[in-house]
Coordinates of C-alpha atoms and ligand atoms in Angstrom, one line a residue:
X333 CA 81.4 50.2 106.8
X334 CA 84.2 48.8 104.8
X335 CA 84.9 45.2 104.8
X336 CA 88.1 44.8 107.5
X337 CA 91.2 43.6 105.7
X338 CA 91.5 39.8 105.5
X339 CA 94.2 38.1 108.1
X340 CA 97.3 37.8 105.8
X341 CA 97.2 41.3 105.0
X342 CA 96.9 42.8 108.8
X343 CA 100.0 40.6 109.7
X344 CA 101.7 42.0 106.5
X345 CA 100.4 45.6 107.6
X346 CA 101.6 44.6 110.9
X347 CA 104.8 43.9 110.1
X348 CA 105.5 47.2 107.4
X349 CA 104.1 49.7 109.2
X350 CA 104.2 49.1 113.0
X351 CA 106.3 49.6 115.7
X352 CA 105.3 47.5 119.0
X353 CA 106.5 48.8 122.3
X354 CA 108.8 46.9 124.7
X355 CA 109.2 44.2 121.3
X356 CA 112.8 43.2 119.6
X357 CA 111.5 43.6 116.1
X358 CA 114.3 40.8 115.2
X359 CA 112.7 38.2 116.8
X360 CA 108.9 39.7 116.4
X361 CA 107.4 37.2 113.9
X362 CA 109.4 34.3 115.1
X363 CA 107.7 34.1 118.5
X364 CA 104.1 33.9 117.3
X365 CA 102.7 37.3 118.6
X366 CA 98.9 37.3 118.6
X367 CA 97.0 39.5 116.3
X368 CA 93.7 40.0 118.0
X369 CA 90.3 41.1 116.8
X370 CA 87.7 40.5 119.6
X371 CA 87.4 40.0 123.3
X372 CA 84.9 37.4 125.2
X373 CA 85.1 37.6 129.2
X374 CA 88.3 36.1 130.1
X375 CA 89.2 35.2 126.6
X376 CA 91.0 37.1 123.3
X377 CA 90.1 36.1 119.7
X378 CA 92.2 36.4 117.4
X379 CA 92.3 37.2 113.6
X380 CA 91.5 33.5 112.7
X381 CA 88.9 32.8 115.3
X382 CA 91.3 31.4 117.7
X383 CA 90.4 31.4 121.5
X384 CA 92.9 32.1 124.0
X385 CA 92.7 32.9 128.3
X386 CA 93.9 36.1 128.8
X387 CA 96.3 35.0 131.3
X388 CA 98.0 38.5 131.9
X389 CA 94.7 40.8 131.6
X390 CA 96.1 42.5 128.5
X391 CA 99.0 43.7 130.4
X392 CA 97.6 43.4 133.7
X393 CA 94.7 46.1 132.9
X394 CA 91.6 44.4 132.1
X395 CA 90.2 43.2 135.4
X396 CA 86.8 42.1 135.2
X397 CA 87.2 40.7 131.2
X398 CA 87.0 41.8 128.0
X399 CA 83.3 43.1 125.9
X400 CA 81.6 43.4 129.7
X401 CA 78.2 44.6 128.4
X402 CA 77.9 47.2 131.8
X403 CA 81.2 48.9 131.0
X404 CA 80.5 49.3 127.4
X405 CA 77.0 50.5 127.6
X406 CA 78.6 53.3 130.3
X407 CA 80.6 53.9 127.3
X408 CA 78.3 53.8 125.0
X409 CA 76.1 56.2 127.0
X410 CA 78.6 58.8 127.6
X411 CA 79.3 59.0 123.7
X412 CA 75.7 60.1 123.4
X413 CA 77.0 62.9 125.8
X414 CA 79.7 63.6 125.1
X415 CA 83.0 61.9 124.0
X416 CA 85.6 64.5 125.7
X417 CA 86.2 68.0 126.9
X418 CA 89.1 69.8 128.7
X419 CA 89.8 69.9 132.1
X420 CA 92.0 72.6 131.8
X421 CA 90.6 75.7 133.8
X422 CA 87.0 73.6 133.3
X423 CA 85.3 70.4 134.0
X424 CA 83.1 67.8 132.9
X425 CA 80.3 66.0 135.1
X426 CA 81.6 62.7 134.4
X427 CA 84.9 63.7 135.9
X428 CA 83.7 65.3 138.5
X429 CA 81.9 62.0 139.6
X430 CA 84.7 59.9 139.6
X431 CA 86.8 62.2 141.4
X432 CA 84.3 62.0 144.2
X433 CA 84.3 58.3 143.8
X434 CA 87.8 58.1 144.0
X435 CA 87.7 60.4 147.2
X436 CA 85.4 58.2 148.8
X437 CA 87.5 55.1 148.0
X438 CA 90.4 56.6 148.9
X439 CA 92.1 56.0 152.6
X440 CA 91.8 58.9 154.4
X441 CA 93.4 61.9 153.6
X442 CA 93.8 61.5 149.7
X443 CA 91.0 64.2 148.8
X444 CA 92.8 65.7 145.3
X445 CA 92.6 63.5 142.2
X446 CA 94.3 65.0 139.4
X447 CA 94.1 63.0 136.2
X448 CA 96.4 61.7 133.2
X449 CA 95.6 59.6 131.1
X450 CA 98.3 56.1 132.0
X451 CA 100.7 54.9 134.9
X452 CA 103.7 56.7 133.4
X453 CA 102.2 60.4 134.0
X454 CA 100.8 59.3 137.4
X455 CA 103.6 58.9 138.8
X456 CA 105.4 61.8 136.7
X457 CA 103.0 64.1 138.1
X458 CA 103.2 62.7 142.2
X459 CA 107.3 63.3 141.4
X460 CA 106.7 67.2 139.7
X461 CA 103.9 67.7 142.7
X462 CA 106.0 66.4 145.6
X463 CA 109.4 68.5 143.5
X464 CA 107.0 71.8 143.3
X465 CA 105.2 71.5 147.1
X466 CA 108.9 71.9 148.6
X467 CA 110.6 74.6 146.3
X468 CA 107.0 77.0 147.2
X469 CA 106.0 75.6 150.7
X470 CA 107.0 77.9 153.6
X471 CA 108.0 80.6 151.8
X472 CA 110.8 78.3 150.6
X473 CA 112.1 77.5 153.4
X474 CA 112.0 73.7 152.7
X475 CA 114.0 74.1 149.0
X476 CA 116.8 71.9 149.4
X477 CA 114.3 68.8 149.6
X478 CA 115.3 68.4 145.7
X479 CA 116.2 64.6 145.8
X480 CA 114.2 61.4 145.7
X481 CA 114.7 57.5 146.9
X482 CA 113.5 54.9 145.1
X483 CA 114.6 51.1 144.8
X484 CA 116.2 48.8 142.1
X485 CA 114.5 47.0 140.3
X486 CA 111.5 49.7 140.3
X487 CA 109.2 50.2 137.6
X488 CA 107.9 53.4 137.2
X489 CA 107.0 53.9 133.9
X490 CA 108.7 55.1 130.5
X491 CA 108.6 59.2 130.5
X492 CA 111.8 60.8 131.3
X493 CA 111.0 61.4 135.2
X494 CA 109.6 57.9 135.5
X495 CA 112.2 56.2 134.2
X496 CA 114.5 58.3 136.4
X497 CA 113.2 56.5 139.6
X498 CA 113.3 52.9 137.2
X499 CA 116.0 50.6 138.4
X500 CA 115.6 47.9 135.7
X501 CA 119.1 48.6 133.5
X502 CA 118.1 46.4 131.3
X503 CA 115.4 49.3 130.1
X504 CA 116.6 52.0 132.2
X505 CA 120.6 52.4 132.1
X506 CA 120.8 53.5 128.8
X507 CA 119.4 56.2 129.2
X508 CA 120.9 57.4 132.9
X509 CA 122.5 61.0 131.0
X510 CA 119.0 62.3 130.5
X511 CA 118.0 61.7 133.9
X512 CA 117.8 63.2 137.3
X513 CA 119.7 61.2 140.1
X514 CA 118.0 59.0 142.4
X515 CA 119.6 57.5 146.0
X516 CA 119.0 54.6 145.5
X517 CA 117.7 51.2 148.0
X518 CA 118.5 47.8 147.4
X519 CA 115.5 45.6 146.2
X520 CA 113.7 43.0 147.9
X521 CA 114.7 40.2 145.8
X522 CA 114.9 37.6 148.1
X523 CA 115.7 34.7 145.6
X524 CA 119.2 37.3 144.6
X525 CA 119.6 38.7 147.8
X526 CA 121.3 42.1 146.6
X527 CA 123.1 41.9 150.5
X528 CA 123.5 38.3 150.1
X529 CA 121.9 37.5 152.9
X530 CA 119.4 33.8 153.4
X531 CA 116.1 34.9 153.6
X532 CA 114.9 32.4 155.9
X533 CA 117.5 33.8 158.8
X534 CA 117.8 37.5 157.6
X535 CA 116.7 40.3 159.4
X536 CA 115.2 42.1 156.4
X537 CA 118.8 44.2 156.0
X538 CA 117.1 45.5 153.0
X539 CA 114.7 47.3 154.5
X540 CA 117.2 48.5 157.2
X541 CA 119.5 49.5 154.4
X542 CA 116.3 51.7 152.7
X543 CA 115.4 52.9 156.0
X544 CA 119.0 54.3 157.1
X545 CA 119.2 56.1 153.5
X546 CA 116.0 57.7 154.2
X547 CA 117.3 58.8 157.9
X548 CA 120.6 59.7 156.4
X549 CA 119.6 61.8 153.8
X550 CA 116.5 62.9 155.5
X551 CA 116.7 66.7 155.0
X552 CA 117.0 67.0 151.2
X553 CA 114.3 64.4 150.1
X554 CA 111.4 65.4 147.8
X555 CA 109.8 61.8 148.5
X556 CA 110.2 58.4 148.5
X557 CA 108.5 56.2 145.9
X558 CA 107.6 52.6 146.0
X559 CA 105.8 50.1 144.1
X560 CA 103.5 48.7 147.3
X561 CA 102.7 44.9 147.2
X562 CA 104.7 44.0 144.5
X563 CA 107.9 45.3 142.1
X564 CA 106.0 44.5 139.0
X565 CA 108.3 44.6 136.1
X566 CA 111.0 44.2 138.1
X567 CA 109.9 40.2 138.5
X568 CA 106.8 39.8 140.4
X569 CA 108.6 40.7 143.6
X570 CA 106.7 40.9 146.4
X571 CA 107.6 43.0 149.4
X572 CA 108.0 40.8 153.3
X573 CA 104.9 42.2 155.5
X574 CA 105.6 45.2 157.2
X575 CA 108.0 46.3 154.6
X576 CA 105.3 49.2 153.3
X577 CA 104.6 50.2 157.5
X578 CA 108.1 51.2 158.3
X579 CA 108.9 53.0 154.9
X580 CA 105.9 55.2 156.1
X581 CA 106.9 55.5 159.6
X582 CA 111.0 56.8 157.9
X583 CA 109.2 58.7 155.6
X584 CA 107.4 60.6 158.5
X585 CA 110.3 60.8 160.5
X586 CA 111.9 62.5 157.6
X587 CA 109.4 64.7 157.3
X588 CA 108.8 63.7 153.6
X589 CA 106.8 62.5 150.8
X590 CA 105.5 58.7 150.4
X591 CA 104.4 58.2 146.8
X592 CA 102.8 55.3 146.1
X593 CA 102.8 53.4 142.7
X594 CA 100.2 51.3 142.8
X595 CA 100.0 51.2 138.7
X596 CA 99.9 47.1 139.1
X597 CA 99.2 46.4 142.4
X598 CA 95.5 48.6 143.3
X599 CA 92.4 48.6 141.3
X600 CA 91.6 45.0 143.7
X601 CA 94.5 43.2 142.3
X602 CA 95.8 42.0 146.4
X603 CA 92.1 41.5 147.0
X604 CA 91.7 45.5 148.4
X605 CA 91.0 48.3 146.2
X606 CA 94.0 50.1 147.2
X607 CA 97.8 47.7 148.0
X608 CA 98.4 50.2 150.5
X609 CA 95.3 49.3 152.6
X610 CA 97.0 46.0 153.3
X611 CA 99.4 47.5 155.7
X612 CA 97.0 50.5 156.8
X613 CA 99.4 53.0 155.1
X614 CA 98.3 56.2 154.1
X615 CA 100.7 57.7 151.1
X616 CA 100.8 61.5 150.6
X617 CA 100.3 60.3 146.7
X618 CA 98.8 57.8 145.5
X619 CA 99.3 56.2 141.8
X620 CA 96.5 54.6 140.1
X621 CA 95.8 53.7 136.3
X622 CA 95.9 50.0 134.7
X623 CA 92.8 48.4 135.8
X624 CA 91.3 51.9 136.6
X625 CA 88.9 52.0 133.6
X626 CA 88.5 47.9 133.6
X627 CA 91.3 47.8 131.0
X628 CA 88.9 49.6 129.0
X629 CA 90.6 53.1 128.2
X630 CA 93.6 55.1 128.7
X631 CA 93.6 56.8 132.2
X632 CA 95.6 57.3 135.3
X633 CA 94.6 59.1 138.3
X634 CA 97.1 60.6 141.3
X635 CA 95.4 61.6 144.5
X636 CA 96.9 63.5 147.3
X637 CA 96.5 66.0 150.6
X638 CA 94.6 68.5 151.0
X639 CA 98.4 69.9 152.4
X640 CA 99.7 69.4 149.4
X641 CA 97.2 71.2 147.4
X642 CA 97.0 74.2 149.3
X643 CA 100.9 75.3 148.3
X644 CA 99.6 75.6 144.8
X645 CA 96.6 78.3 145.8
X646 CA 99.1 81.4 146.2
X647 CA 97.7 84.5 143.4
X648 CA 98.5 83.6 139.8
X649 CA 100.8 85.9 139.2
X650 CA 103.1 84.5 142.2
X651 CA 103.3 81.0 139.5
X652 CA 102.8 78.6 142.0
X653 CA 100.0 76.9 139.8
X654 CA 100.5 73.2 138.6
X655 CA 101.9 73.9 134.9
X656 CA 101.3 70.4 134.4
X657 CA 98.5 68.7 132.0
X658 CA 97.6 66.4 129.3
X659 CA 95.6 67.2 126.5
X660 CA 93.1 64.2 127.4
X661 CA 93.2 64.8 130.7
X662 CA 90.1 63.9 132.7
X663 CA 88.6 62.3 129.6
X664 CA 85.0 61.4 130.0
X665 CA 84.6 57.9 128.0
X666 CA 87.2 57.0 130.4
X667 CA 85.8 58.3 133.4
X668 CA 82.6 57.0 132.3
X669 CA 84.7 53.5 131.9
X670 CA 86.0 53.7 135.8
X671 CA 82.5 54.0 137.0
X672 CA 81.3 51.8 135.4
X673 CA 84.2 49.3 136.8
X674 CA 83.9 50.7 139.8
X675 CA 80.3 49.7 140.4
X676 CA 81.0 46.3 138.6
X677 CA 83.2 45.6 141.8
X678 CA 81.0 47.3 144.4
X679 CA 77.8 45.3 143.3
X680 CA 79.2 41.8 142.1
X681 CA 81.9 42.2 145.5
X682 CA 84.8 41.1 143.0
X683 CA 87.0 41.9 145.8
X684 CA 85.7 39.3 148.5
X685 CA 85.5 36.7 146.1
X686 CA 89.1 37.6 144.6
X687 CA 90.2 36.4 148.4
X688 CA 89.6 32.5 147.6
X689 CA 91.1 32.7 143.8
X690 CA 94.1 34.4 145.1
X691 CA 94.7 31.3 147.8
X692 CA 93.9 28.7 144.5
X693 CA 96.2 30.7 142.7
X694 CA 99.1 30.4 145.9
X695 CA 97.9 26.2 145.4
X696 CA 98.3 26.0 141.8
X697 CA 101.3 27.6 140.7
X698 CA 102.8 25.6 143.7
X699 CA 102.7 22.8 141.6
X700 CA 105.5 24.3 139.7
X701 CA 108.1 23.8 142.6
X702 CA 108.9 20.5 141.4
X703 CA 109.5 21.2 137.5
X704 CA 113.1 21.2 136.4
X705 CA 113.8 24.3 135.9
X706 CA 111.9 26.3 137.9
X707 CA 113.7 28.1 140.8
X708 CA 111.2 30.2 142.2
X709 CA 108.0 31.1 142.3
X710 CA 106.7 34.4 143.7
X711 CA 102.6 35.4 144.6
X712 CA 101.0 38.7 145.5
X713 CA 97.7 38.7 145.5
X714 CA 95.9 37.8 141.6
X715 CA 100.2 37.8 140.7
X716 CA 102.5 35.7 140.1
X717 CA 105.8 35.2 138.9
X718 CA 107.9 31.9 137.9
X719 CA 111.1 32.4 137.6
X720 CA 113.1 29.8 135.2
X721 CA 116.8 29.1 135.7
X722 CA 119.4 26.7 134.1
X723 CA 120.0 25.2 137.3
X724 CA 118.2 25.3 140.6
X725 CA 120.8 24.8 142.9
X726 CA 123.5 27.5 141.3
X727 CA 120.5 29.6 140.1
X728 CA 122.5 30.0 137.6
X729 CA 120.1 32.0 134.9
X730 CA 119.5 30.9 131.0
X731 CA 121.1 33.0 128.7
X732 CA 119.2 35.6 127.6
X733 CA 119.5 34.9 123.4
X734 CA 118.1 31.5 124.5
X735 CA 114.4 33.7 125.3
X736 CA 112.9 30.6 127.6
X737 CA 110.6 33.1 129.3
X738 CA 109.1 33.8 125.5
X739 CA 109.6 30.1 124.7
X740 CA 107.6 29.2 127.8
X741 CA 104.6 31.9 126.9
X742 CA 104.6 30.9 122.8
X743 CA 104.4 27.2 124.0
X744 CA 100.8 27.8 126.3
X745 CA 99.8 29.9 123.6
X746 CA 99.4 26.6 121.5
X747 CA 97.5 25.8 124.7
X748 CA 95.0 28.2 124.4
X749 CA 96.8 30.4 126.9
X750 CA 98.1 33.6 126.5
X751 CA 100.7 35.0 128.9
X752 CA 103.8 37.4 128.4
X753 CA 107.0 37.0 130.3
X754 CA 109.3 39.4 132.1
X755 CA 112.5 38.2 130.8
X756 CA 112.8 34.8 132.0
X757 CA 109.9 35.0 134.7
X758 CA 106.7 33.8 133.8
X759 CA 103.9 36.1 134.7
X760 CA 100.5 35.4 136.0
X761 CA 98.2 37.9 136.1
X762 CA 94.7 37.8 134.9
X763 CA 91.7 39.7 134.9
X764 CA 89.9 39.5 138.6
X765 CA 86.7 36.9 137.1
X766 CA 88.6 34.1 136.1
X767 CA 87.2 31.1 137.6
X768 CA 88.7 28.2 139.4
X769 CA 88.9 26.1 136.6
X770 CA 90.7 29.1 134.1
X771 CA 93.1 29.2 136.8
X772 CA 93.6 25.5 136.7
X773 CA 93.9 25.5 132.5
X774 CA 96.2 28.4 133.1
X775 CA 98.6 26.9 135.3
X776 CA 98.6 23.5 133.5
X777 CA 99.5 25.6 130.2
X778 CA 102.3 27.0 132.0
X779 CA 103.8 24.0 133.5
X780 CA 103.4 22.2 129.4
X781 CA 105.8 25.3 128.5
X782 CA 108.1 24.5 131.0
X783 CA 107.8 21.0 130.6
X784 CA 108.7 21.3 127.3
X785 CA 110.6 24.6 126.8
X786 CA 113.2 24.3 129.4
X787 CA 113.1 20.2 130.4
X788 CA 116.6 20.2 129.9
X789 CA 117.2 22.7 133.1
X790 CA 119.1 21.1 136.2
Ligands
PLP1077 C1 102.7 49.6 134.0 C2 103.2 50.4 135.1 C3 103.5 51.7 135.0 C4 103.4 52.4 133.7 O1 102.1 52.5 133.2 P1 101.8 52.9 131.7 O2 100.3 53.0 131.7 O3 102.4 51.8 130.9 O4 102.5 54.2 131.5 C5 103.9 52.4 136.1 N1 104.1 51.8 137.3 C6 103.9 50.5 137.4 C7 104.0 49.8 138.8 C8 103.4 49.7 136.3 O5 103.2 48.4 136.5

């Protein structure tokens, strides 16, 4: 094998010839990005040996750590298979296996997995399903059910359909003339009430609002989709109990779709395998990808009815097959990857023992409340978001050239901590195994950013 290139030259290589996602390239090199070579359990080393916590699971994917010797001998194994085959009018055993996994997993009802390969074409292929089941179902009868609701503030994903049903302008609005139109419901961002309303007294008009345009436009709805738990990019904004119950219940009295984007929020991340569990909904799709392989490997799953399934069986010829698939689709290192996490959290019962990290999680960042700067702090299960403002009392935000969020995240870095903000929220989110006293070093990093980053603050 070739020697790897030393340090200097992969950060000049870095910054020639690649593009990062989601990254102003102005401000790139200034912010002390991490150029990474391995992965220890909770930890990321980096170029020069450096050690830092994974404090946001490599984008809130790798649940169970990074270099876990079960998940890359399943790996390793199915390469001495086989690495991939197509899925397309075929299968593969190690597909098959975690369909039927999934299936079993599943709350009731959800007996279809069809596979892509990340969150984006999960829930781009729910939208197409749910869009397809109503122009064919009935002999047609149900074709006006063309339109979908989905809430600001979503995040969806980045393809075209996706970002239709996103609600973050900051990423979304730009481009609103290549996209389909959405009704849209108001979010539930407490801190900003969109109504205006004080959470402590309000009678969750958000949710009524939702609700009545649901009713309201009941007849010509495709499906309504929803982040359960949490809005992830959207700020770490976690939903009041019994939000998720009564979207369900409007959804059935609608007589539509609930599709479920649980991207960031399933794979054991509330401490169930599946957010939706939490309020004993059942979603006609449901969106998985993220921590579906462990963080490992590049694939989504959506699951649905047996109902739904069945409009697609008419003959060929009549063209009410799924035209829809990705080249990887169903690929086996990544299926083999899933089982393998899958197993990891079935025999080590990650998701019991997530139950008391979540609560020292709730404890910890709490410590926050205090700092100047800091006004609000939001948990959903292994999530959380800290939300910096200029001044508590006006909640008045930072400018955005200031980048305090960043500021915040480059300062733990120099902690040993790495994190990655939305905007000016600070994210928490790490893998599933961090222990207590991560959790503690993780926080403290945090509150040293603050402390220093944004002491000025009211
Ligand atoms: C990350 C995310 C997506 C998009 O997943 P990709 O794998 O980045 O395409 C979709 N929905 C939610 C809720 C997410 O957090």
């Amino acid at each position: 094998m070739p020697d790897t290139p030393r340090p200097e030259t992969l950060r000049e290589w870095d910054r020639k010839d690649l593009w990062h996602p989601f990254t102003p390239h102005a401000v790139y090199e200034k912010e002390h990005p991490l150029l990474i070579d391995r992965g220890e359990g909770n930890y990321l080393i980096d170029v020069d040996g450096n050690r830092y916590l994974d404090g946001v699971s490599s984008l809130w994917c790798n649940l169970l750590g990074h270099h876990r010797p079960e998940i890359d001998n399943a790996i390793r194994s199915q390469l001495d298979k086989i690495a991939h085959s197509t899925l397309l009018g075929n299968s593969n055993a190690v597909a098959v296996e975690l369909a039927h996994r999934l299936v079993s997993l599943a709350p009731e009802g959800l007996t279809r997995v069809f596979f892509s390969d990340n969150g984006s074409t999960s829930v781009e292929v729910a939208l197409k399903m749910a869009f397809q089941f109503w122009q064919q179902v009935d002999g047609g009868a149900e074709k006006r059910r063309t339109r979908f609701v989905a809430l600001a503030n979503a995040y969806h994903g980045d393809t075209l359909g996706s970002v239709s049903v996103g609600g973050i302008d900051l990423f979304h609005e730009k481009f609103r003339p290549m996209l389909f139109d959405v009704l849209r419901g108001p979010s539930p961002y407490c801190y900003r009430c969109p109504l205006e309303k004080d959470p402590a007294s309000c009678a969750q008009e958000c949710l009524q609002s939702l609700l009545e345009l649901i009713h309201n436009n009941a007849d010509e709805l495709a499906g309504v989709v929803l982040e359960p738990g949490f809005q992830g990019a959207g700020g770490i904004i976690a939903y009041p109990k019994g939000y998720l119950r009564k979207v369900r219940e409007a959804t059935h009295d609608a007589g539509t779709f609930l599709v479920l984007d649980e991207v960031a929020a399933g794979m054991g991340r509330g401490g169930t395998l599946f957010a939706c569990e939490q309020e004993k909904v059942v979603p006609d799709f449901l969106c998985i990808a993220k921590g579906l392989t462990g963080g490992y490997l590049p694939l989504a799953a959506t699951l649905t009815t047996e109902r739904v399934f069945e409009a697609f069986l008419a003959p060929p010829e009549d063209g009410f097959t799924f035209f829809h698939g990705h080249t990887y689709t169903g690929n086996a290192l990544g299926a083999a990857a899933a089982l393998a996490t899958l197993d990891i959290l079935d025999r080590e019962e990650i998701l019991s023992k997530v139950k008391e990290k979540i609560q020292f999680l709730g404890d910890e960042v709490g410590r926050l409340w205090n700092l100047p700067g800091v006004g609000d702090i939001r948990q959903w299960g292994m999530a959380a978001g800290v939300e910096l403002v200029a001044d508590k009392q006006t909640k008045e935000p930072f400018p955005a050239s200031e980048r305090r969020g960043m500021r915040v995240c480059t300062a733990a870095k120099s902690r040993g901590v790495f994190l990655r903000p939305l905007g000016d929220v600070v994210v928490v989110m790490p893998p599933l195994t961090i222990t207590q006293d991560e959790i503690r070093i993780l926080v403290d990093a945090v509150e040293y950013g603050v402390a220093t980053e944004v002491a000025e603050a009211k």
